[in-house]
mmCIF file of the C-alpha atoms, coordinates in Angstrom:
data_MODEL
# 
_entry.id   MODEL 
# 
loop_
_atom_site.group_PDB 
_atom_site.id 
_atom_site.type_symbol 
_atom_site.label_atom_id 
_atom_site.label_alt_id 
_atom_site.label_comp_id 
_atom_site.label_asym_id 
_atom_site.label_entity_id 
_atom_site.label_seq_id 
_atom_site.pdbx_PDB_ins_code 
_atom_site.Cartn_x 
_atom_site.Cartn_y 
_atom_site.Cartn_z 
_atom_site.occupancy 
_atom_site.B_iso_or_equiv 
_atom_site.pdbx_formal_charge 
_atom_site.auth_seq_id 
_atom_site.auth_comp_id 
_atom_site.auth_asym_id 
_atom_site.auth_atom_id 
_atom_site.pdbx_PDB_model_num 
ATOM 1   C CA . LEU A 1 1   ? 0.013   0.048   0.077   1.00 0.00 ? 1   LEU A CA 1 
ATOM 2   C CA . VAL A 1 2   ? 1.510   3.506   -0.939  1.00 0.00 ? 2   VAL A CA 1 
ATOM 3   C CA . PRO A 1 3   ? 0.731   6.150   1.555   1.00 0.00 ? 3   PRO A CA 1 
ATOM 4   C CA . ARG A 1 4   ? -0.952  9.403   0.525   1.00 0.00 ? 4   ARG A CA 1 
ATOM 5   C CA . MET A 1 5   ? 1.787   11.544  -0.682  1.00 0.00 ? 5   MET A CA 1 
ATOM 6   C CA . PHE A 1 6   ? 1.405   15.378  -0.512  1.00 0.00 ? 6   PHE A CA 1 
ATOM 7   C CA . TYR A 1 7   ? 3.005   17.236  -3.488  1.00 0.00 ? 7   TYR A CA 1 
ATOM 8   C CA . ASP A 1 8   ? 3.797   21.067  -3.345  1.00 0.00 ? 8   ASP A CA 1 
ATOM 9   C CA . TYR A 1 9   ? 4.124   21.872  -7.093  1.00 0.00 ? 9   TYR A CA 1 
ATOM 10  C CA . GLU A 1 10  ? 5.500   25.356  -6.157  1.00 0.00 ? 10  GLU A CA 1 
ATOM 11  C CA . ARG A 1 11  ? 8.457   24.008  -3.936  1.00 0.00 ? 11  ARG A CA 1 
ATOM 12  C CA . GLU A 1 12  ? 9.276   20.408  -5.030  1.00 0.00 ? 12  GLU A CA 1 
ATOM 13  C CA . SER A 1 13  ? 10.150  18.772  -8.345  1.00 0.00 ? 13  SER A CA 1 
ATOM 14  C CA . ALA A 1 14  ? 8.555   15.843  -9.561  1.00 0.00 ? 14  ALA A CA 1 
ATOM 15  C CA . TYR A 1 15  ? 11.872  13.906  -9.094  1.00 0.00 ? 15  TYR A CA 1 
ATOM 16  C CA . GLU A 1 16  ? 12.212  15.039  -5.680  1.00 0.00 ? 16  GLU A CA 1 
ATOM 17  C CA . LEU A 1 17  ? 8.843   13.441  -4.946  1.00 0.00 ? 17  LEU A CA 1 
ATOM 18  C CA . LEU A 1 18  ? 9.875   10.294  -6.798  1.00 0.00 ? 18  LEU A CA 1 
ATOM 19  C CA . CYS A 1 19  ? 12.787  9.931   -4.556  1.00 0.00 ? 19  CYS A CA 1 
ATOM 20  C CA . ARG A 1 20  ? 10.868  10.263  -1.110  1.00 0.00 ? 20  ARG A CA 1 
ATOM 21  C CA . LEU A 1 21  ? 8.426   7.658   -2.324  1.00 0.00 ? 21  LEU A CA 1 
ATOM 22  C CA . PRO A 1 22  ? 8.970   4.419   -0.457  1.00 0.00 ? 22  PRO A CA 1 
ATOM 23  C CA . THR A 1 23  ? 9.112   0.865   -2.164  1.00 0.00 ? 23  THR A CA 1 
ATOM 24  C CA . GLU A 1 24  ? 9.063   -2.593  -0.630  1.00 0.00 ? 24  GLU A CA 1 
ATOM 25  C CA . ASP A 1 25  ? 12.525  -3.379  -1.119  1.00 0.00 ? 25  ASP A CA 1 
ATOM 26  C CA . GLY A 1 26  ? 13.954  0.322   -0.578  1.00 0.00 ? 26  GLY A CA 1 
ATOM 27  C CA . LEU A 1 27  ? 15.190  0.470   -4.075  1.00 0.00 ? 27  LEU A CA 1 
ATOM 28  C CA . PRO A 1 28  ? 14.172  3.370   -6.690  1.00 0.00 ? 28  PRO A CA 1 
ATOM 29  C CA . PHE A 1 29  ? 11.226  2.718   -8.514  1.00 0.00 ? 29  PHE A CA 1 
ATOM 30  C CA . ARG A 1 30  ? 11.669  0.843   -11.715 1.00 0.00 ? 30  ARG A CA 1 
ATOM 31  C CA . HIS A 1 31  ? 10.226  1.178   -15.285 1.00 0.00 ? 31  HIS A CA 1 
ATOM 32  C CA . GLU A 1 32  ? 7.386   -0.894  -14.759 1.00 0.00 ? 32  GLU A CA 1 
ATOM 33  C CA . GLY A 1 33  ? 5.092   1.651   -12.988 1.00 0.00 ? 33  GLY A CA 1 
ATOM 34  C CA . ILE A 1 34  ? 4.370   3.914   -10.109 1.00 0.00 ? 34  ILE A CA 1 
ATOM 35  C CA . GLY A 1 35  ? 1.483   3.389   -7.663  1.00 0.00 ? 35  GLY A CA 1 
ATOM 36  C CA . SER A 1 36  ? -0.712  0.868   -5.979  1.00 0.00 ? 36  SER A CA 1 
ATOM 37  C CA . PRO A 1 37  ? 0.371   -2.731  -6.273  1.00 0.00 ? 37  PRO A CA 1 
ATOM 38  C CA . ASN A 1 38  ? -3.374  -3.730  -6.233  1.00 0.00 ? 38  ASN A CA 1 
ATOM 39  C CA . PRO A 1 39  ? -4.932  -0.840  -8.122  1.00 0.00 ? 39  PRO A CA 1 
ATOM 40  C CA . GLU A 1 40  ? -8.509  -0.535  -9.232  1.00 0.00 ? 40  GLU A CA 1 
ATOM 41  C CA . VAL A 1 41  ? -7.303  1.637   -12.017 1.00 0.00 ? 41  VAL A CA 1 
ATOM 42  C CA . VAL A 1 42  ? -4.355  1.597   -14.273 1.00 0.00 ? 42  VAL A CA 1 
ATOM 43  C CA . PHE A 1 43  ? -3.252  4.575   -16.217 1.00 0.00 ? 43  PHE A CA 1 
ATOM 44  C CA . VAL A 1 44  ? -1.227  3.767   -19.147 1.00 0.00 ? 44  VAL A CA 1 
ATOM 45  C CA . GLY A 1 45  ? 1.179   6.643   -20.968 1.00 0.00 ? 45  GLY A CA 1 
ATOM 46  C CA . ASP A 1 46  ? 2.980   5.743   -24.230 1.00 0.00 ? 46  ASP A CA 1 
ATOM 47  C CA . ARG A 1 47  ? 6.733   5.844   -23.714 1.00 0.00 ? 47  ARG A CA 1 
ATOM 48  C CA . HIS A 1 48  ? 9.274   7.960   -21.778 1.00 0.00 ? 48  HIS A CA 1 
ATOM 49  C CA . GLY A 1 49  ? 10.880  10.427  -23.967 1.00 0.00 ? 49  GLY A CA 1 
ATOM 50  C CA . GLY A 1 50  ? 14.416  11.645  -23.451 1.00 0.00 ? 50  GLY A CA 1 
ATOM 51  C CA . CYS A 1 51  ? 15.691  12.044  -19.914 1.00 0.00 ? 51  CYS A CA 1 
ATOM 52  C CA . ASP A 1 52  ? 18.800  12.886  -18.115 1.00 0.00 ? 52  ASP A CA 1 
ATOM 53  C CA . GLY A 1 53  ? 19.091  9.775   -15.813 1.00 0.00 ? 53  GLY A CA 1 
ATOM 54  C CA . PRO A 1 54  ? 18.051  6.093   -16.246 1.00 0.00 ? 54  PRO A CA 1 
ATOM 55  C CA . CYS A 1 55  ? 15.131  6.324   -18.612 1.00 0.00 ? 55  CYS A CA 1 
ATOM 56  C CA . GLY A 1 56  ? 11.994  4.266   -18.231 1.00 0.00 ? 56  GLY A CA 1 
ATOM 57  C CA . ASP A 1 57  ? 9.966   5.796   -15.237 1.00 0.00 ? 57  ASP A CA 1 
ATOM 58  C CA . PRO A 1 58  ? 6.493   6.284   -16.047 1.00 0.00 ? 58  PRO A CA 1 
ATOM 59  C CA . LEU A 1 59  ? 5.742   9.767   -17.503 1.00 0.00 ? 59  LEU A CA 1 
ATOM 60  C CA . VAL A 1 60  ? 3.983   10.932  -14.288 1.00 0.00 ? 60  VAL A CA 1 
ATOM 61  C CA . PHE A 1 61  ? 7.319   11.629  -12.818 1.00 0.00 ? 61  PHE A CA 1 
ATOM 62  C CA . ARG A 1 62  ? 9.993   12.222  -15.267 1.00 0.00 ? 62  ARG A CA 1 
ATOM 63  C CA . SER A 1 63  ? 8.768   14.298  -18.359 1.00 0.00 ? 63  SER A CA 1 
ATOM 64  C CA . PRO A 1 64  ? 7.753   17.695  -19.298 1.00 0.00 ? 64  PRO A CA 1 
ATOM 65  C CA . CYS A 1 65  ? 4.084   16.731  -18.875 1.00 0.00 ? 65  CYS A CA 1 
ATOM 66  C CA . GLY A 1 66  ? 4.582   14.810  -15.578 1.00 0.00 ? 66  GLY A CA 1 
ATOM 67  C CA . ASP A 1 67  ? 3.605   17.686  -13.385 1.00 0.00 ? 67  ASP A CA 1 
ATOM 68  C CA . TYR A 1 68  ? 0.619   18.491  -15.475 1.00 0.00 ? 68  TYR A CA 1 
ATOM 69  C CA . LEU A 1 69  ? -0.596  14.897  -15.262 1.00 0.00 ? 69  LEU A CA 1 
ATOM 70  C CA . ARG A 1 70  ? -0.092  14.868  -11.437 1.00 0.00 ? 70  ARG A CA 1 
ATOM 71  C CA . GLN A 1 71  ? -2.050  18.013  -10.969 1.00 0.00 ? 71  GLN A CA 1 
ATOM 72  C CA . ALA A 1 72  ? -4.864  16.496  -12.935 1.00 0.00 ? 72  ALA A CA 1 
ATOM 73  C CA . LEU A 1 73  ? -4.656  13.318  -11.153 1.00 0.00 ? 73  LEU A CA 1 
ATOM 74  C CA . ASP A 1 74  ? -4.997  15.473  -7.731  1.00 0.00 ? 74  ASP A CA 1 
ATOM 75  C CA . TYR A 1 75  ? -8.273  16.946  -9.316  1.00 0.00 ? 75  TYR A CA 1 
ATOM 76  C CA . THR A 1 76  ? -9.674  12.895  -9.732  1.00 0.00 ? 76  THR A CA 1 
ATOM 77  C CA . GLY A 1 77  ? -9.806  12.877  -5.846  1.00 0.00 ? 77  GLY A CA 1 
ATOM 78  C CA . MET A 1 78  ? -7.902  9.561   -6.079  1.00 0.00 ? 78  MET A CA 1 
ATOM 79  C CA . ASP A 1 79  ? -4.307  9.221   -4.539  1.00 0.00 ? 79  ASP A CA 1 
ATOM 80  C CA . LEU A 1 80  ? -1.428  7.163   -5.444  1.00 0.00 ? 80  LEU A CA 1 
ATOM 81  C CA . SER A 1 81  ? -2.673  4.265   -3.341  1.00 0.00 ? 81  SER A CA 1 
ATOM 82  C CA . GLU A 1 82  ? -5.712  3.832   -5.579  1.00 0.00 ? 82  GLU A CA 1 
ATOM 83  C CA . TYR A 1 83  ? -4.022  3.773   -9.090  1.00 0.00 ? 83  TYR A CA 1 
ATOM 84  C CA . HIS A 1 84  ? -1.107  2.727   -10.902 1.00 0.00 ? 84  HIS A CA 1 
ATOM 85  C CA . VAL A 1 85  ? 0.877   4.550   -13.768 1.00 0.00 ? 85  VAL A CA 1 
ATOM 86  C CA . LEU A 1 86  ? 2.965   2.706   -16.320 1.00 0.00 ? 86  LEU A CA 1 
ATOM 87  C CA . ASN A 1 87  ? 4.590   3.064   -19.841 1.00 0.00 ? 87  ASN A CA 1 
ATOM 88  C CA . GLY A 1 88  ? 2.842   1.332   -22.766 1.00 0.00 ? 88  GLY A CA 1 
ATOM 89  C CA . TRP A 1 89  ? 6.038   1.030   -24.675 1.00 0.00 ? 89  TRP A CA 1 
ATOM 90  C CA . VAL A 1 90  ? 9.785   0.490   -23.309 1.00 0.00 ? 90  VAL A CA 1 
ATOM 91  C CA . ARG A 1 91  ? 12.379  0.345   -26.027 1.00 0.00 ? 91  ARG A CA 1 
ATOM 92  C CA . GLY A 1 92  ? 9.710   -0.144  -28.717 1.00 0.00 ? 92  GLY A CA 1 
ATOM 93  C CA . ARG A 1 93  ? 8.103   -2.954  -27.489 1.00 0.00 ? 93  ARG A CA 1 
ATOM 94  C CA . ALA A 1 94  ? 4.375   -3.166  -25.703 1.00 0.00 ? 94  ALA A CA 1 
ATOM 95  C CA . VAL A 1 95  ? 5.053   -3.598  -21.906 1.00 0.00 ? 95  VAL A CA 1 
ATOM 96  C CA . GLU A 1 96  ? 3.318   -6.558  -20.110 1.00 0.00 ? 96  GLU A CA 1 
ATOM 97  C CA . VAL A 1 97  ? -0.056  -5.531  -18.666 1.00 0.00 ? 97  VAL A CA 1 
ATOM 98  C CA . TYR A 1 98  ? 0.949   -6.928  -15.397 1.00 0.00 ? 98  TYR A CA 1 
ATOM 99  C CA . PRO A 1 99  ? 4.787   -6.180  -15.165 1.00 0.00 ? 99  PRO A CA 1 
ATOM 100 C CA . HIS A 1 100 ? 5.174   -5.452  -11.375 1.00 0.00 ? 100 HIS A CA 1 
ATOM 101 C CA . PRO A 1 101 ? 5.101   -8.593  -9.241  1.00 0.00 ? 101 PRO A CA 1 
ATOM 102 C CA . GLY A 1 102 ? 2.136   -7.548  -7.117  1.00 0.00 ? 102 GLY A CA 1 
ATOM 103 C CA . LEU A 1 103 ? -0.049  -6.854  -10.388 1.00 0.00 ? 103 LEU A CA 1 
ATOM 104 C CA . VAL A 1 104 ? -0.183  -10.447 -11.377 1.00 0.00 ? 104 VAL A CA 1 
ATOM 105 C CA . THR A 1 105 ? -2.419  -11.440 -8.851  1.00 0.00 ? 105 THR A CA 1 
ATOM 106 C CA . PHE A 1 106 ? -5.440  -9.153  -9.642  1.00 0.00 ? 106 PHE A CA 1 
ATOM 107 C CA . LYS A 1 107 ? -7.518  -7.708  -12.517 1.00 0.00 ? 107 LYS A CA 1 
ATOM 108 C CA . PRO A 1 108 ? -7.760  -3.982  -12.353 1.00 0.00 ? 108 PRO A CA 1 
ATOM 109 C CA . ARG A 1 109 ? -11.444 -2.735  -13.082 1.00 0.00 ? 109 ARG A CA 1 
ATOM 110 C CA . VAL A 1 110 ? -10.477 -0.262  -15.760 1.00 0.00 ? 110 VAL A CA 1 
ATOM 111 C CA . PHE A 1 111 ? -7.242  0.344   -17.853 1.00 0.00 ? 111 PHE A CA 1 
ATOM 112 C CA . VAL A 1 112 ? -7.151  3.994   -19.185 1.00 0.00 ? 112 VAL A CA 1 
ATOM 113 C CA . ALA A 1 113 ? -4.877  4.844   -22.065 1.00 0.00 ? 113 ALA A CA 1 
ATOM 114 C CA . MET A 1 114 ? -3.596  8.104   -22.401 1.00 0.00 ? 114 MET A CA 1 
ATOM 115 C CA . GLY A 1 115 ? -2.820  8.853   -25.799 1.00 0.00 ? 115 GLY A CA 1 
ATOM 116 C CA . GLU A 1 116 ? -2.830  6.767   -28.913 1.00 0.00 ? 116 GLU A CA 1 
ATOM 117 C CA . GLU A 1 117 ? 0.279   5.167   -28.577 1.00 0.00 ? 117 GLU A CA 1 
ATOM 118 C CA . ALA A 1 118 ? -0.839  3.730   -25.250 1.00 0.00 ? 118 ALA A CA 1 
ATOM 119 C CA . GLY A 1 119 ? -4.054  2.725   -26.585 1.00 0.00 ? 119 GLY A CA 1 
ATOM 120 C CA . ARG A 1 120 ? -2.099  0.930   -29.546 1.00 0.00 ? 120 ARG A CA 1 
ATOM 121 C CA . ALA A 1 121 ? 0.048   -0.858  -26.683 1.00 0.00 ? 121 ALA A CA 1 
ATOM 122 C CA . LEU A 1 122 ? -3.071  -2.015  -24.954 1.00 0.00 ? 122 LEU A CA 1 
ATOM 123 C CA . SER A 1 123 ? -4.810  -3.296  -28.133 1.00 0.00 ? 123 SER A CA 1 
ATOM 124 C CA . GLU A 1 124 ? -1.768  -5.300  -28.948 1.00 0.00 ? 124 GLU A CA 1 
ATOM 125 C CA . LEU A 1 125 ? -2.045  -6.875  -25.847 1.00 0.00 ? 125 LEU A CA 1 
ATOM 126 C CA . GLY A 1 126 ? -5.924  -7.634  -26.145 1.00 0.00 ? 126 GLY A CA 1 
ATOM 127 C CA . VAL A 1 127 ? -6.664  -5.504  -23.158 1.00 0.00 ? 127 VAL A CA 1 
ATOM 128 C CA . GLU A 1 128 ? -9.912  -3.415  -23.104 1.00 0.00 ? 128 GLU A CA 1 
ATOM 129 C CA . TYR A 1 129 ? -9.245  0.283   -22.029 1.00 0.00 ? 129 TYR A CA 1 
ATOM 130 C CA . GLN A 1 130 ? -10.912 3.775   -21.709 1.00 0.00 ? 130 GLN A CA 1 
ATOM 131 C CA . GLN A 1 131 ? -9.293  6.337   -23.999 1.00 0.00 ? 131 GLN A CA 1 
ATOM 132 C CA . VAL A 1 132 ? -8.245  10.050  -23.026 1.00 0.00 ? 132 VAL A CA 1 
ATOM 133 C CA . PRO A 1 133 ? -5.813  12.456  -24.629 1.00 0.00 ? 133 PRO A CA 1 
ATOM 134 C CA . HIS A 1 134 ? -2.337  12.270  -23.714 1.00 0.00 ? 134 HIS A CA 1 
ATOM 135 C CA . PRO A 1 135 ? -1.183  14.629  -21.021 1.00 0.00 ? 135 PRO A CA 1 
ATOM 136 C CA . GLN A 1 136 ? 1.464   16.310  -23.385 1.00 0.00 ? 136 GLN A CA 1 
ATOM 137 C CA . TYR A 1 137 ? -1.486  17.251  -25.907 1.00 0.00 ? 137 TYR A CA 1 
ATOM 138 C CA . MET A 1 138 ? -3.625  18.750  -23.152 1.00 0.00 ? 138 MET A CA 1 
ATOM 139 C CA . LYS A 1 139 ? -0.532  20.704  -21.585 1.00 0.00 ? 139 LYS A CA 1 
ATOM 140 C CA . ARG A 1 140 ? 0.441   21.950  -25.013 1.00 0.00 ? 140 ARG A CA 1 
ATOM 141 C CA . PHE A 1 141 ? -3.167  23.126  -26.231 1.00 0.00 ? 141 PHE A CA 1 
ATOM 142 C CA . HIS A 1 142 ? -5.229  23.142  -22.893 1.00 0.00 ? 142 HIS A CA 1 
ATOM 143 C CA . ALA A 1 143 ? -2.899  23.872  -20.349 1.00 0.00 ? 143 ALA A CA 1 
ATOM 144 C CA . ARG A 1 144 ? -5.458  26.249  -18.280 1.00 0.00 ? 144 ARG A CA 1 
ATOM 145 C CA . ASP A 1 145 ? -7.788  23.069  -18.358 1.00 0.00 ? 145 ASP A CA 1 
ATOM 146 C CA . VAL A 1 146 ? -5.850  21.055  -15.708 1.00 0.00 ? 146 VAL A CA 1 
ATOM 147 C CA . GLU A 1 147 ? -9.269  20.618  -13.880 1.00 0.00 ? 147 GLU A CA 1 
ATOM 148 C CA . ALA A 1 148 ? -11.217 19.677  -16.807 1.00 0.00 ? 148 ALA A CA 1 
ATOM 149 C CA . TYR A 1 149 ? -8.445  16.929  -17.556 1.00 0.00 ? 149 TYR A CA 1 
ATOM 150 C CA . GLY A 1 150 ? -8.680  15.727  -14.129 1.00 0.00 ? 150 GLY A CA 1 
ATOM 151 C CA . ALA A 1 151 ? -12.462 15.340  -14.593 1.00 0.00 ? 151 ALA A CA 1 
ATOM 152 C CA . MET A 1 152 ? -11.744 13.652  -17.987 1.00 0.00 ? 152 MET A CA 1 
ATOM 153 C CA . LEU A 1 153 ? -9.421  11.125  -16.252 1.00 0.00 ? 153 LEU A CA 1 
ATOM 154 C CA . LYS A 1 154 ? -11.964 10.619  -13.424 1.00 0.00 ? 154 LYS A CA 1 
ATOM 155 C CA . LYS A 1 155 ? -14.638 9.775   -15.987 1.00 0.00 ? 155 LYS A CA 1 
ATOM 156 C CA . ALA A 1 156 ? -12.383 7.237   -17.572 1.00 0.00 ? 156 ALA A CA 1 
ATOM 157 C CA . ALA A 1 157 ? -11.549 5.665   -14.262 1.00 0.00 ? 157 ALA A CA 1 
ATOM 158 C CA . THR A 1 158 ? -14.949 5.141   -13.709 1.00 0.00 ? 158 THR A CA 1 
ATOM 159 C CA . GLY A 1 159 ? -15.421 3.508   -17.067 1.00 0.00 ? 159 GLY A CA 1 
ATOM 160 C CA . GLN A 1 160 ? -17.689 6.259   -18.404 1.00 0.00 ? 160 GLN A CA 1 
ATOM 161 C CA . CYS A 1 161 ? -15.807 7.188   -21.398 1.00 0.00 ? 161 CYS A CA 1 
# 
């Protein structure tokens, strides 16, 4: 169970938040995903773009649109103990839907593909999903609508898209 984390967007970078999130084994988070090991909802991004450090962390923490997505997720009313975020593609290949050891023992209620690439990855794996725009698209063209994007994520998380 991941504890509720309070995130001050004005004072703390997403990377700093990532560094203080606990893991079961005490190691840094791996590319498989971040969030609950037994989530009701799995949000799937496309792939990680360029980064300065080890690549593969989900877009929620290590990308230009990560802060936008975190803010939108805050508007859903869910916290990190209720959902999981992972990338749909790693090094050009679709990831396994249940890549984290804790994820193989359950079936999430809903998968939410954030963007067309994430949808394609889930389709290739035969997974049913809800679709929302990618957070980078929303940030670029609707930057002031972060609350509306949060509502979109919440609607998708409840299977109403």
